[in-house]
Short mmCIF file of C-alpha atoms in Angstrom, two decimals:
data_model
loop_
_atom_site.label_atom_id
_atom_site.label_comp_id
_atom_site.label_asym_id
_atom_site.label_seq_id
_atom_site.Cartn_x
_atom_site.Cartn_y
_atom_site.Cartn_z
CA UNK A 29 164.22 93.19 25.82
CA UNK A 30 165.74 95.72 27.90
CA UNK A 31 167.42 95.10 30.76
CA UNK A 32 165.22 97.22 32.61
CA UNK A 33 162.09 95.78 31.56
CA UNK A 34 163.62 92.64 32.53
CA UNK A 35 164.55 93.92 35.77
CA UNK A 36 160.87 95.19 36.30
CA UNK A 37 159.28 91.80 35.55
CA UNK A 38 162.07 89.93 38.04
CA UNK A 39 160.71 92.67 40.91
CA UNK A 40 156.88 91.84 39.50
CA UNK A 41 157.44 88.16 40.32
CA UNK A 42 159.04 88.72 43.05
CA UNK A 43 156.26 90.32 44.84
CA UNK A 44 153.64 87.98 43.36
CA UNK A 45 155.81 84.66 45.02
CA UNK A 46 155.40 86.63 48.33
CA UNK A 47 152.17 87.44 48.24
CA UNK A 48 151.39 84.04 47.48
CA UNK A 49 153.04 82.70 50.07
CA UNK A 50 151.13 85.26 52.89
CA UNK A 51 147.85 84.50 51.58
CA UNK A 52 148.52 80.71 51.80
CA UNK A 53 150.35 81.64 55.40
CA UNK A 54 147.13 83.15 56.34
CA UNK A 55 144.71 80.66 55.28
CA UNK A 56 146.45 78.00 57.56
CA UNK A 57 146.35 80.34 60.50
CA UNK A 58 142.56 80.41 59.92
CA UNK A 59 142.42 76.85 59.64
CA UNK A 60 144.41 76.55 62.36
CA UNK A 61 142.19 79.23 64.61
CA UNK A 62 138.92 77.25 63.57
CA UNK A 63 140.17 73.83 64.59
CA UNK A 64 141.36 75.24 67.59
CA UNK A 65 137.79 76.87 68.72
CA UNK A 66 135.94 74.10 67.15
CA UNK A 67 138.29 72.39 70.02
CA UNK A 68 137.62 74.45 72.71
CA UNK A 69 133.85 74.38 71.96
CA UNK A 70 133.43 70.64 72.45
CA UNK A 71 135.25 70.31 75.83
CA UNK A 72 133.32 73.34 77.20
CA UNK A 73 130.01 73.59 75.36
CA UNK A 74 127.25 76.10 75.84
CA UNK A 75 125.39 73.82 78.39
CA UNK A 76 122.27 76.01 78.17
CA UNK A 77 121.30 75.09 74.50
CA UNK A 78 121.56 71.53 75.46
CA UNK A 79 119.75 71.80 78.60
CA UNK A 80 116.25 71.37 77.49
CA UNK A 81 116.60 67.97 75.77
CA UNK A 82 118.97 66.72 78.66
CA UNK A 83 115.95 67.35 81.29
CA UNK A 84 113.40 65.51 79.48
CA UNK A 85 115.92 62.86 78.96
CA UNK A 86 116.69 62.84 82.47
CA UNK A 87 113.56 63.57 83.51
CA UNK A 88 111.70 61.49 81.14
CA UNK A 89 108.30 64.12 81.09
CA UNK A 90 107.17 63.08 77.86
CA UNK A 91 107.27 58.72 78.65
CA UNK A 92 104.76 58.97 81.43
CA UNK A 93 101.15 60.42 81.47
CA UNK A 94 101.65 62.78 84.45
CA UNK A 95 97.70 63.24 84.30
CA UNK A 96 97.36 60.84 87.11
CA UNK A 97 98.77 60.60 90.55
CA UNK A 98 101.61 58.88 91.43
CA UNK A 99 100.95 55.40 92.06
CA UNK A 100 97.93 55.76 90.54
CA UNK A 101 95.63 52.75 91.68
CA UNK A 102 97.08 52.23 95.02
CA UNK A 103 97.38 53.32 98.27
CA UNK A 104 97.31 57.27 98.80
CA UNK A 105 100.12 59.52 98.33
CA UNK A 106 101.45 61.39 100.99
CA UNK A 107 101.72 64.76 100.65
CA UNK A 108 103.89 66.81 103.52
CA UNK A 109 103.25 70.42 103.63
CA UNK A 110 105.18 73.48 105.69
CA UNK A 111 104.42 77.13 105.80
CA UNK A 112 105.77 80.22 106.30
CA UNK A 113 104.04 83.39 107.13
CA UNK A 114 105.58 86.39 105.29
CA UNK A 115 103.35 88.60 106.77
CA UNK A 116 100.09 89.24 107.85
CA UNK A 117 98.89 92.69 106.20
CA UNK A 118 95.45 92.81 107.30
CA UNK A 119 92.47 92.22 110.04
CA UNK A 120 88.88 93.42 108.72
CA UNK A 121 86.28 93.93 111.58
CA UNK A 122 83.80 94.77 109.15
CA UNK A 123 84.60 92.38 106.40
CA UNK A 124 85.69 89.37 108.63
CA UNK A 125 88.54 88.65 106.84
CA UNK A 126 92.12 88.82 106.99
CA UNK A 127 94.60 89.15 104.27
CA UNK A 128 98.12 86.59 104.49
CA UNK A 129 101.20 86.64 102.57
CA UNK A 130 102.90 83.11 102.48
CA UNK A 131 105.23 80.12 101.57
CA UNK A 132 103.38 77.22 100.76
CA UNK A 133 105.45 73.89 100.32
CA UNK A 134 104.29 70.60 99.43
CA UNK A 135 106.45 67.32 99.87
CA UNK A 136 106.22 64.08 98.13
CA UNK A 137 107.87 61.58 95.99
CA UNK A 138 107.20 60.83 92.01
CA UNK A 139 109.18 58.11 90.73
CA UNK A 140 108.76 58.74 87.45
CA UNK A 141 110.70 61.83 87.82
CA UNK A 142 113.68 59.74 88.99
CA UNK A 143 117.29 60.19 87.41
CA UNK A 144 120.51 58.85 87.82
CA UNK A 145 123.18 61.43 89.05
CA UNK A 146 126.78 60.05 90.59
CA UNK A 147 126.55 63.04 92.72
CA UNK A 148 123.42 63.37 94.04
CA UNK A 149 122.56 66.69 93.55
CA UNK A 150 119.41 67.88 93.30
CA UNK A 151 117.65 70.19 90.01
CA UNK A 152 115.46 73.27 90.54
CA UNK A 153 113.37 74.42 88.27
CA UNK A 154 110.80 77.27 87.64
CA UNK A 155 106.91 77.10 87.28
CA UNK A 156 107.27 76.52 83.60
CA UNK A 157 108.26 72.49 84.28
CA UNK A 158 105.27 72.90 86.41
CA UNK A 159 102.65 72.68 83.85
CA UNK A 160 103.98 69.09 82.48
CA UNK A 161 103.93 67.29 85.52
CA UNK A 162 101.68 66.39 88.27
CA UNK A 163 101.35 68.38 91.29
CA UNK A 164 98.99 68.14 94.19
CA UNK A 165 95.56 70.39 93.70
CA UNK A 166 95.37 72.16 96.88
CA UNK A 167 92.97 75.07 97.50
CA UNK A 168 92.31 77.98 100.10
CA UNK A 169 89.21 76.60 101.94
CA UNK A 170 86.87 79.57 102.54
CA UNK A 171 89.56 81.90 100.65
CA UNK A 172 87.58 84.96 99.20
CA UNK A 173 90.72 86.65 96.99
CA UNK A 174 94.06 84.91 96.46
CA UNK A 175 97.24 84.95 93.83
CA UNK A 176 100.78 83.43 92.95
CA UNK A 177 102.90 86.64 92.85
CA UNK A 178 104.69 86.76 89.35
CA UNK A 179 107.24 89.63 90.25
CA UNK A 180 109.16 89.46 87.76
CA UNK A 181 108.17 86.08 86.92
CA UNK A 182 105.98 84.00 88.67
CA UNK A 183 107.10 83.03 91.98
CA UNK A 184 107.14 79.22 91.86
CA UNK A 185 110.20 76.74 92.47
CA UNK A 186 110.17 73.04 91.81
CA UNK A 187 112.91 70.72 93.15
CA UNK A 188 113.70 67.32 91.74
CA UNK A 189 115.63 64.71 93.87
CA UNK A 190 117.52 61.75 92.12
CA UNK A 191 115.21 59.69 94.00
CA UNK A 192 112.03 61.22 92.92
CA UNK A 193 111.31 63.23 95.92
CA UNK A 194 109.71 67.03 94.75
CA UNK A 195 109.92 69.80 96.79
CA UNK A 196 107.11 72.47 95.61
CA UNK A 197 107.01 76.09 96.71
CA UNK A 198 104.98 78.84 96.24
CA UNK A 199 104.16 82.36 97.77
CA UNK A 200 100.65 83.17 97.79
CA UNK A 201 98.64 86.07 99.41
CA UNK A 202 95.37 85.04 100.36
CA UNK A 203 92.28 86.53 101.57
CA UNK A 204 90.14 84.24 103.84
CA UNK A 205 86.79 84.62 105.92
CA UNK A 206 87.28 85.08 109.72
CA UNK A 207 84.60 84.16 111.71
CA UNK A 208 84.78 86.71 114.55
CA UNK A 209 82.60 87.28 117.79
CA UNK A 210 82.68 90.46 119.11
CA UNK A 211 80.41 90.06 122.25
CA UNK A 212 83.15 91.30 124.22
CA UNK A 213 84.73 93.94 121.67
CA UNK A 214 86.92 95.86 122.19
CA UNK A 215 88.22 93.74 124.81
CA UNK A 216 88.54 90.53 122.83
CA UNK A 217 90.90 87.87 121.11
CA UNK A 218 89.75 86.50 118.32
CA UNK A 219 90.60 83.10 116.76
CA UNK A 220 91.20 82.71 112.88
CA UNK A 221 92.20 79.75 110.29
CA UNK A 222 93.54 79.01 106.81
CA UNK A 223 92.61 75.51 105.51
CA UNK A 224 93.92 74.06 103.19
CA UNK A 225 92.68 71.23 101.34
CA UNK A 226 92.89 69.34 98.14
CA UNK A 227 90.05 69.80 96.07
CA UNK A 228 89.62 66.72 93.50
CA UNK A 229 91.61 64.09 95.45
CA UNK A 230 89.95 62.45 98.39
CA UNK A 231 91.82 60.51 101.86
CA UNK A 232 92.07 57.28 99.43
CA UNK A 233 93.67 59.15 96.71
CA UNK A 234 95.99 61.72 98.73
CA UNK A 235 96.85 61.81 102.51
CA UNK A 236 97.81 65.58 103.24
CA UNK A 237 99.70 66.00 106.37
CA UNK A 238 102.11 68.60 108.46
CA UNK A 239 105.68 67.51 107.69
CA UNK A 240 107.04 68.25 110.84
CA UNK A 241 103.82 68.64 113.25
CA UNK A 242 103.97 71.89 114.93
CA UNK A 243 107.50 73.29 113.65
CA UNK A 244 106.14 73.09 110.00
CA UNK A 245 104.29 76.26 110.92
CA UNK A 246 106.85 79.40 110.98
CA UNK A 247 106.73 83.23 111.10
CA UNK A 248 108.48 85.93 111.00
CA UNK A 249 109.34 87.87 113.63
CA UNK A 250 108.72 91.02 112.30
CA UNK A 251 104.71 90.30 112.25
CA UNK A 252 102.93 93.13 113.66
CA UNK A 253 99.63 94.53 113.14
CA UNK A 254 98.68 98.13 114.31
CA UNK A 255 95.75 96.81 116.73
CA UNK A 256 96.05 93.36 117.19
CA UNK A 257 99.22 91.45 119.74
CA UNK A 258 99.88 88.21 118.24
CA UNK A 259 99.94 85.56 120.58
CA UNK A 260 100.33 82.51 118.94
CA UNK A 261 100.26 80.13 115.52
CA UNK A 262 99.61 76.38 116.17
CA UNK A 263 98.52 74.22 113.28
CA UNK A 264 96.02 71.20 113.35
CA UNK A 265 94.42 69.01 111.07
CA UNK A 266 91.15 66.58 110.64
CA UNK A 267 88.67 65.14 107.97
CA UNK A 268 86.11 66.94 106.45
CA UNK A 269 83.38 65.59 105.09
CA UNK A 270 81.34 66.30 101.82
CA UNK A 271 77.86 64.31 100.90
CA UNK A 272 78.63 64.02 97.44
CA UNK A 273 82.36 63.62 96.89
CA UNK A 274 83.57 62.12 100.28
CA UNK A 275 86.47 62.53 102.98
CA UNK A 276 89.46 64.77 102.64
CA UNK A 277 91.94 65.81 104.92
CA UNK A 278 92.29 69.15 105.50
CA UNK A 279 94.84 71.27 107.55
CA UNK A 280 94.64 74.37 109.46
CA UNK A 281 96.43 77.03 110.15
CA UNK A 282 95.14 78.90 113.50
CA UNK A 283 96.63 82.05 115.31
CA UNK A 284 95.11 83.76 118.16
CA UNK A 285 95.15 87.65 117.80
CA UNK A 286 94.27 90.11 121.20
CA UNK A 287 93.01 93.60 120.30
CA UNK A 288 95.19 96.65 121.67
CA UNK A 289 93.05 98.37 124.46
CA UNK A 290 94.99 101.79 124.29
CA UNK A 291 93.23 102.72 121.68
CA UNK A 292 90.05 102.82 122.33
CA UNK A 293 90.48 103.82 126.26
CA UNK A 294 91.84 106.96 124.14
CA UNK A 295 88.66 107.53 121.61
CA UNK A 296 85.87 105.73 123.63
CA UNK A 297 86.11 105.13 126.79
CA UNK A 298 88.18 108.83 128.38
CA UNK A 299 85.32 110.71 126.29
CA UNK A 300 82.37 109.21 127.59
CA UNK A 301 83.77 109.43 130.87
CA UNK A 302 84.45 112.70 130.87
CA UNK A 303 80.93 113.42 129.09
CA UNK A 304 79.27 111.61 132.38
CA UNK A 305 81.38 113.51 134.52
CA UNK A 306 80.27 116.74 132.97
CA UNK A 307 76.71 116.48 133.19
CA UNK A 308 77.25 116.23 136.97
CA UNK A 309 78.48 119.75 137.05
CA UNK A 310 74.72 120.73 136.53
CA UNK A 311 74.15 119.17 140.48
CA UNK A 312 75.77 122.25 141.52
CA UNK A 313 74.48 124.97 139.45
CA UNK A 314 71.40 127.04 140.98
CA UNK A 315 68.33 125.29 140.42
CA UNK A 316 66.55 128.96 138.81
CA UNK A 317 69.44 129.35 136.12
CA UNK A 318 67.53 127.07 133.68
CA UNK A 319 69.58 128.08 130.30
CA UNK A 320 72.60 127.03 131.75
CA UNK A 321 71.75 123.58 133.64
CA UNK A 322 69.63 123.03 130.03
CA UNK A 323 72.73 123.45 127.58
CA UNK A 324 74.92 121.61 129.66
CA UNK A 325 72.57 118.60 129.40
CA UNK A 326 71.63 118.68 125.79
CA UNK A 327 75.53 119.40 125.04
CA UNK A 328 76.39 115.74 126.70
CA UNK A 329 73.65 114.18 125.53
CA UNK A 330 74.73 115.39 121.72
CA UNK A 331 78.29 114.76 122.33
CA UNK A 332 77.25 110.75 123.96
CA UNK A 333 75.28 110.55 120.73
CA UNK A 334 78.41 111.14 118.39
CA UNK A 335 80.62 109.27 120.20
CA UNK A 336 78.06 105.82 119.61
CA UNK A 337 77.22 106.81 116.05
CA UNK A 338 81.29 106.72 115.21
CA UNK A 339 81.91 103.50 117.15
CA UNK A 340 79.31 101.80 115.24
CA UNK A 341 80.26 103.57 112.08
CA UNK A 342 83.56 101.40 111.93
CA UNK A 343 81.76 98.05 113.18
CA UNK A 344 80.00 95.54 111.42
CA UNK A 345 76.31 95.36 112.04
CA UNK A 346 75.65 92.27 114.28
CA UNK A 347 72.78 91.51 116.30
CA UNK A 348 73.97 91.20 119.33
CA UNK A 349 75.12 94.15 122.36
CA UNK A 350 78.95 94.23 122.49
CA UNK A 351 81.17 95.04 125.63
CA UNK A 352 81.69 98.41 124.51
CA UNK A 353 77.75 99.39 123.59
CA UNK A 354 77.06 98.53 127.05
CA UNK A 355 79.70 100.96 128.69
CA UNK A 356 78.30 103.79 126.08
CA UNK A 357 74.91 103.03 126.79
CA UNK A 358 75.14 102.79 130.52
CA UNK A 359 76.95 106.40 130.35
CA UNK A 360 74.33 108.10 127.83
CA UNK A 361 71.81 106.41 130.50
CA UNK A 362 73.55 108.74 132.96
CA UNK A 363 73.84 111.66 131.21
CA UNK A 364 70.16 111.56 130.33
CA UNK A 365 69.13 110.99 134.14
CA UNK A 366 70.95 114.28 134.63
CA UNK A 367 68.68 115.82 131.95
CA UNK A 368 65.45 114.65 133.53
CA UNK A 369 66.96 115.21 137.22
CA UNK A 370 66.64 118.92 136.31
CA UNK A 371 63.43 118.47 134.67
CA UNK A 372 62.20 116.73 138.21
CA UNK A 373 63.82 119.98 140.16
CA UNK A 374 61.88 122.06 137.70
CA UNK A 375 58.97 121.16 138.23
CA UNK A 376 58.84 120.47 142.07
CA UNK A 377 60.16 123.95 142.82
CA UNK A 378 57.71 125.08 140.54
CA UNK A 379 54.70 123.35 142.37
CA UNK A 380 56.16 124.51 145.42
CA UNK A 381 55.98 128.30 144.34
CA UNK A 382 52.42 127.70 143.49
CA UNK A 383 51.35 126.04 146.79
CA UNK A 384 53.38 129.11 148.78
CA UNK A 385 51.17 131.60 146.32
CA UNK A 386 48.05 129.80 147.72
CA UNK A 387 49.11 130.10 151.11
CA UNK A 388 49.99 134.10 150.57
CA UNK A 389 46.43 134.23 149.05
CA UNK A 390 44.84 132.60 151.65
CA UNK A 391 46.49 134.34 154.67
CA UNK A 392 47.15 138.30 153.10
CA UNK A 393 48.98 139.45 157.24
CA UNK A 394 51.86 137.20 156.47
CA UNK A 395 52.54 138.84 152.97
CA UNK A 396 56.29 140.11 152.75
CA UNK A 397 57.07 139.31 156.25
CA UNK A 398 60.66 138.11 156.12
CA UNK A 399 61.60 134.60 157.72
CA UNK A 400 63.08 136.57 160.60
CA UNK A 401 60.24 138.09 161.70
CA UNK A 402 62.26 141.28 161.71
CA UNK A 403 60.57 145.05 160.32
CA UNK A 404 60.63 148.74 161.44
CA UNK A 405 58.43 149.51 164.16
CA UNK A 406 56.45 152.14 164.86
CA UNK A 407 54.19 153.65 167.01
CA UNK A 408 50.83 152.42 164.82
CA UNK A 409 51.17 148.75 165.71
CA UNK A 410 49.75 147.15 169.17
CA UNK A 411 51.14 145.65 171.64
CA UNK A 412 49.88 142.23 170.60
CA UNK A 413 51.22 143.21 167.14
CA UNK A 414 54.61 143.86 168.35
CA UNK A 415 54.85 140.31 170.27
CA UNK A 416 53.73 138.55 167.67
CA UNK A 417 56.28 140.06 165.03
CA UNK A 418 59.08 139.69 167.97
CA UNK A 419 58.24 135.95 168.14
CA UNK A 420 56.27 135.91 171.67
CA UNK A 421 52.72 134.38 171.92
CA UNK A 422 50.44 135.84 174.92
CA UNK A 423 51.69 133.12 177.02
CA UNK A 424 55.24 134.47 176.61
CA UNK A 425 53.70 137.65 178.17
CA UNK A 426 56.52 139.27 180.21
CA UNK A 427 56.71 142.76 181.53
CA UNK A 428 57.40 146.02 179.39
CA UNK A 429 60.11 147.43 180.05
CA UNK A 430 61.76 143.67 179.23
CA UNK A 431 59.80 143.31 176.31
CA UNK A 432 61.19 146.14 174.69
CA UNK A 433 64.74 145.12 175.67
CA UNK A 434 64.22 141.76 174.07
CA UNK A 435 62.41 143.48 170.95
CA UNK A 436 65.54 146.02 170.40
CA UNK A 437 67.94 142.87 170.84
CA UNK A 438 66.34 141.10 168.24
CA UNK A 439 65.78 144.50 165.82
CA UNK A 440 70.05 144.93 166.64
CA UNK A 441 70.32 141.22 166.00
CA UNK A 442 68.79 141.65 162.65
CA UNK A 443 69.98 144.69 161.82
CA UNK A 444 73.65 143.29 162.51
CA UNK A 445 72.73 140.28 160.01
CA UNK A 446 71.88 142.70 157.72
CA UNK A 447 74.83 145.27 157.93
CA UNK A 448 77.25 141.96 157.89
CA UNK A 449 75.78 141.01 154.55
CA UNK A 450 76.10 144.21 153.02
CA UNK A 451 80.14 144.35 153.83
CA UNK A 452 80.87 140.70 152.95
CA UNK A 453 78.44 139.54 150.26
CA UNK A 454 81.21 137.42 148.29
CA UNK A 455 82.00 135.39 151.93
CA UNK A 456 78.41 134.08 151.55
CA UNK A 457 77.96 132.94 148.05
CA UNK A 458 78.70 129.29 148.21
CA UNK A 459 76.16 129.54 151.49
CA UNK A 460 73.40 131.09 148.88
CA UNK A 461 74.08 128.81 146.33
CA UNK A 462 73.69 125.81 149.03
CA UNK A 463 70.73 127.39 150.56
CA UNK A 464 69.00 127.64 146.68
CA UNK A 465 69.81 124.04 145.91
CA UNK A 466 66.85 121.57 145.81
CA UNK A 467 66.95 118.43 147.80
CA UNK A 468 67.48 116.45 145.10
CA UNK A 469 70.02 118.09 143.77
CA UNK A 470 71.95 117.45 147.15
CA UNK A 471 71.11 113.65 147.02
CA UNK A 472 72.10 113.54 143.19
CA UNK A 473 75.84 114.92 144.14
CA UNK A 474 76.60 111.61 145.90
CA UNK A 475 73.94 108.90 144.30
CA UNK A 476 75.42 109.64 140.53
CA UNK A 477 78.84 109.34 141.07
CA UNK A 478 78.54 106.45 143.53
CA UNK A 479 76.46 104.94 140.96
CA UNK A 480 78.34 105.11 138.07
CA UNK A 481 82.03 104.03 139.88
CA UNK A 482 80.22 100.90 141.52
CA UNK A 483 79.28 100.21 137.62
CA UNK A 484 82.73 100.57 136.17
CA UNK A 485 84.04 98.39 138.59
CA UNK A 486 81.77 95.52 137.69
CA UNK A 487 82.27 96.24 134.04
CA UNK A 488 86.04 96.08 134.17
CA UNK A 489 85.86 93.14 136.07
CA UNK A 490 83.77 91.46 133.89
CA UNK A 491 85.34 91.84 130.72
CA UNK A 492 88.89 92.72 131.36
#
């Protein structure tokens, strides 16, 4: 052989002794790598994957038949609840209901759920342990609409003590019947509950109760409702009583709610006011401009119309008179007096026109004769004329050349009236206008308003 051919195969060897050698280098790295992370895996495993058979061993859900109550067969379970209020999102006058976001929490103790821990430390859990143990049953008592909110998942939290004690919560919106009076609307406070209950479990079976009386009830202080003042939540609690099923406790939830009156002295009240108001403007028109004194009053009568029909549009329909029909009615009882107080004035000047044309028929001399007794004289009329136009009767007799002194004193006189009305006929309308009034219309200026303040006083302090 060559010695370059044997040189070759010393290099080919060469290489195949090292490349052993990496290989089997890199094969007890790996090993090495694996043992180590096979290592590190036991003394920090992925608790998560464990987790599930850990809580039923703890928890021990599958060795009991959670079916049944605690203590099933003896005395009643308590059951401590609290609430929050979230929020209350809506009052319905015409549904009688009111819509109420909350967190419901229920307290009690379930040994069976009992596990030893050395440091006492609670477990929480979501509403999917919920379904494989027992939890108390309790409804919405005259609840119309209500739901668990399961954004993003449902919104349920159980909490298991080492000792068994179970802290439940849950936030619910629920819709619930409100029965309201409105007698005194919209001047009133009205009272409304949510009861809870349990529904299959009577007092001998489960003993619901407020955890912590009074302060188990809390709210937010953000609650506010557009036209409604909260005034205050209390809670309270007593037996109700079913023919065929029993006695079960049942707790309440009150608050006490007092309608905004801004509102409505705004949209009800300043408008029919002011529509009452109006119609007395028709006291001091003339009595013989009819179109005008006859719009005004149909106008307020139309407008008191609307002003009922939308107050009653957003009411429901109850059979009794409410605080505020009575102040509308009383007004549109006004306005419409003002309506037939011109009708009246109609139709008494009219009958007195007619009885003054009877007179004028009856007695033709006294035809166009002013009130004054005043005319041009001339030399056609007697003597017993002239005194009796002047104003003297034949007992009033006095000699001539007086008697036509006094008769150009009184033509001056008149003829000064006359002259004085001709320069200054604007000085004298308000006179006129008085003068053409009827006498009713002069009683009506003071007997409507008196009327109608002397009302509003009793009304306000009535129902205020």
């Amino acid at each position: 052989m060559p010695p370059s051919a044997k040189l070759l195969l010393l290099i080919f060897c060469f290489v195949l002794l090292v490349e052993s050698r990496k290989h089997r280098r890199r094969r007890w790295t790996s090993q090495l790598e694996v043992q180590r992370a096979s290592h590190i895996y036991k003394k920090n495993r992925d608790m998560t994957k464990s987790w599930k058979g850990k809580t039923e061993q703890l928890l021990r859900v599958d060795d009991h038949d959670f079916t049944m109550r605690p203590a099933f067969g003896g005395p009643a379970i308590p059951v401590g609840v609290d609430v929050q209020v979230e929020s209350l999102d809506s009052i319905s006058e015409v549904d009688m209901d009111f819509t109420m976001t909350l967190y419901l929490r229920h307290y009690w103790k379930d040994e069976r759920l009992s596990f030893p821990s050395t440091t006492n430390k609670s477990m929480t859990f979501d509403g999917r342990l919920v379904k494989k143990i027992w939890v108390p049953d309790v409804f919405f008592v005259h609840s119309k609409r209500s739901f668990i909110h399961d954004t993003t998942t449902d919104n349920i939290m159980l909490r298991v003590f080492p000792d068994g004690h179970v802290l439940y919560s849950m936030r619910i919106t629920v819709t619930a019947m409100c029965n309201m009076d409105f007698s005194h609307f919209p001047l009133d406070s009205q009272t409304c509950s949510l009861e809870l209950e349990s529904y299959a479990y009577t007092d001998e079976d489960l003993m619901l109760y407020w955890k912590n009386g009074n302060e188990s009830l809390k709210t937010d202080e953000k609650i506010s409702l557009s036209q409604f003042l909260i005034q205050k939540f209390h809670t309270t609690s007593r037996l109700a009583f079913y023919s065929s099923t029993g006695w079960y406790n049942r707790l309440y939830i009150n608050f006490t709610l007092r309608r905004h009156i801004f509102f409505f002295l705004l949209q009800t009240y300043f408008p029919a006011t002011l529509m009452v108001m109006l119609s007395w403007v028709s006291f001091w028109i003339d009595h013989r401009a009819v179109p005008a004194r006859v719009s005004l009053g149909i106008t307020t009568v139309l407008t008191m119309s609307t002003i009922i029909t939308g107050v009653n549009a957003s009411m429901p329909r109850v059979s009794y008179i409410k605080a505020v029909d009575i102040y509308l009615w009383v007004s549109f009882v006004f306005v419409f007096l003002s309506v037939l107080e011109y009708a009246a004035v109609n139709y008494l000047t009219t009958v007195q026109e007619r009885k003054e044309r009877k007179l004028q028929e009856r007695f033709p001399c006294t035809c166009g004769i002013p009130h004054s007794k005043t005319m041009m004289l001339d030399g056609n009329y007697s003597e017993s004329d002239a005194n009796s136009l002047a104003g003297y009767t034949r007992n009033q007799m006095v000699p001539e050349e007086e008697k036509q002194e006094k008769m150009v004193v009184h033509l001056a006189m008149s003829n000064e009236s006359n002259s004085s009305r001709k320069r200054g006929p604007r000085g004298h309308v308000g006179l006129r206008i008085i003068q053409n009034s009827h006498a009713i219309d002069k009683y009506s200026r003071l007997i409507f308003p008196g009327t109608y303040i002397f009302f509003n006083l009793i009304y306000w302090s009535v129902f205020s």
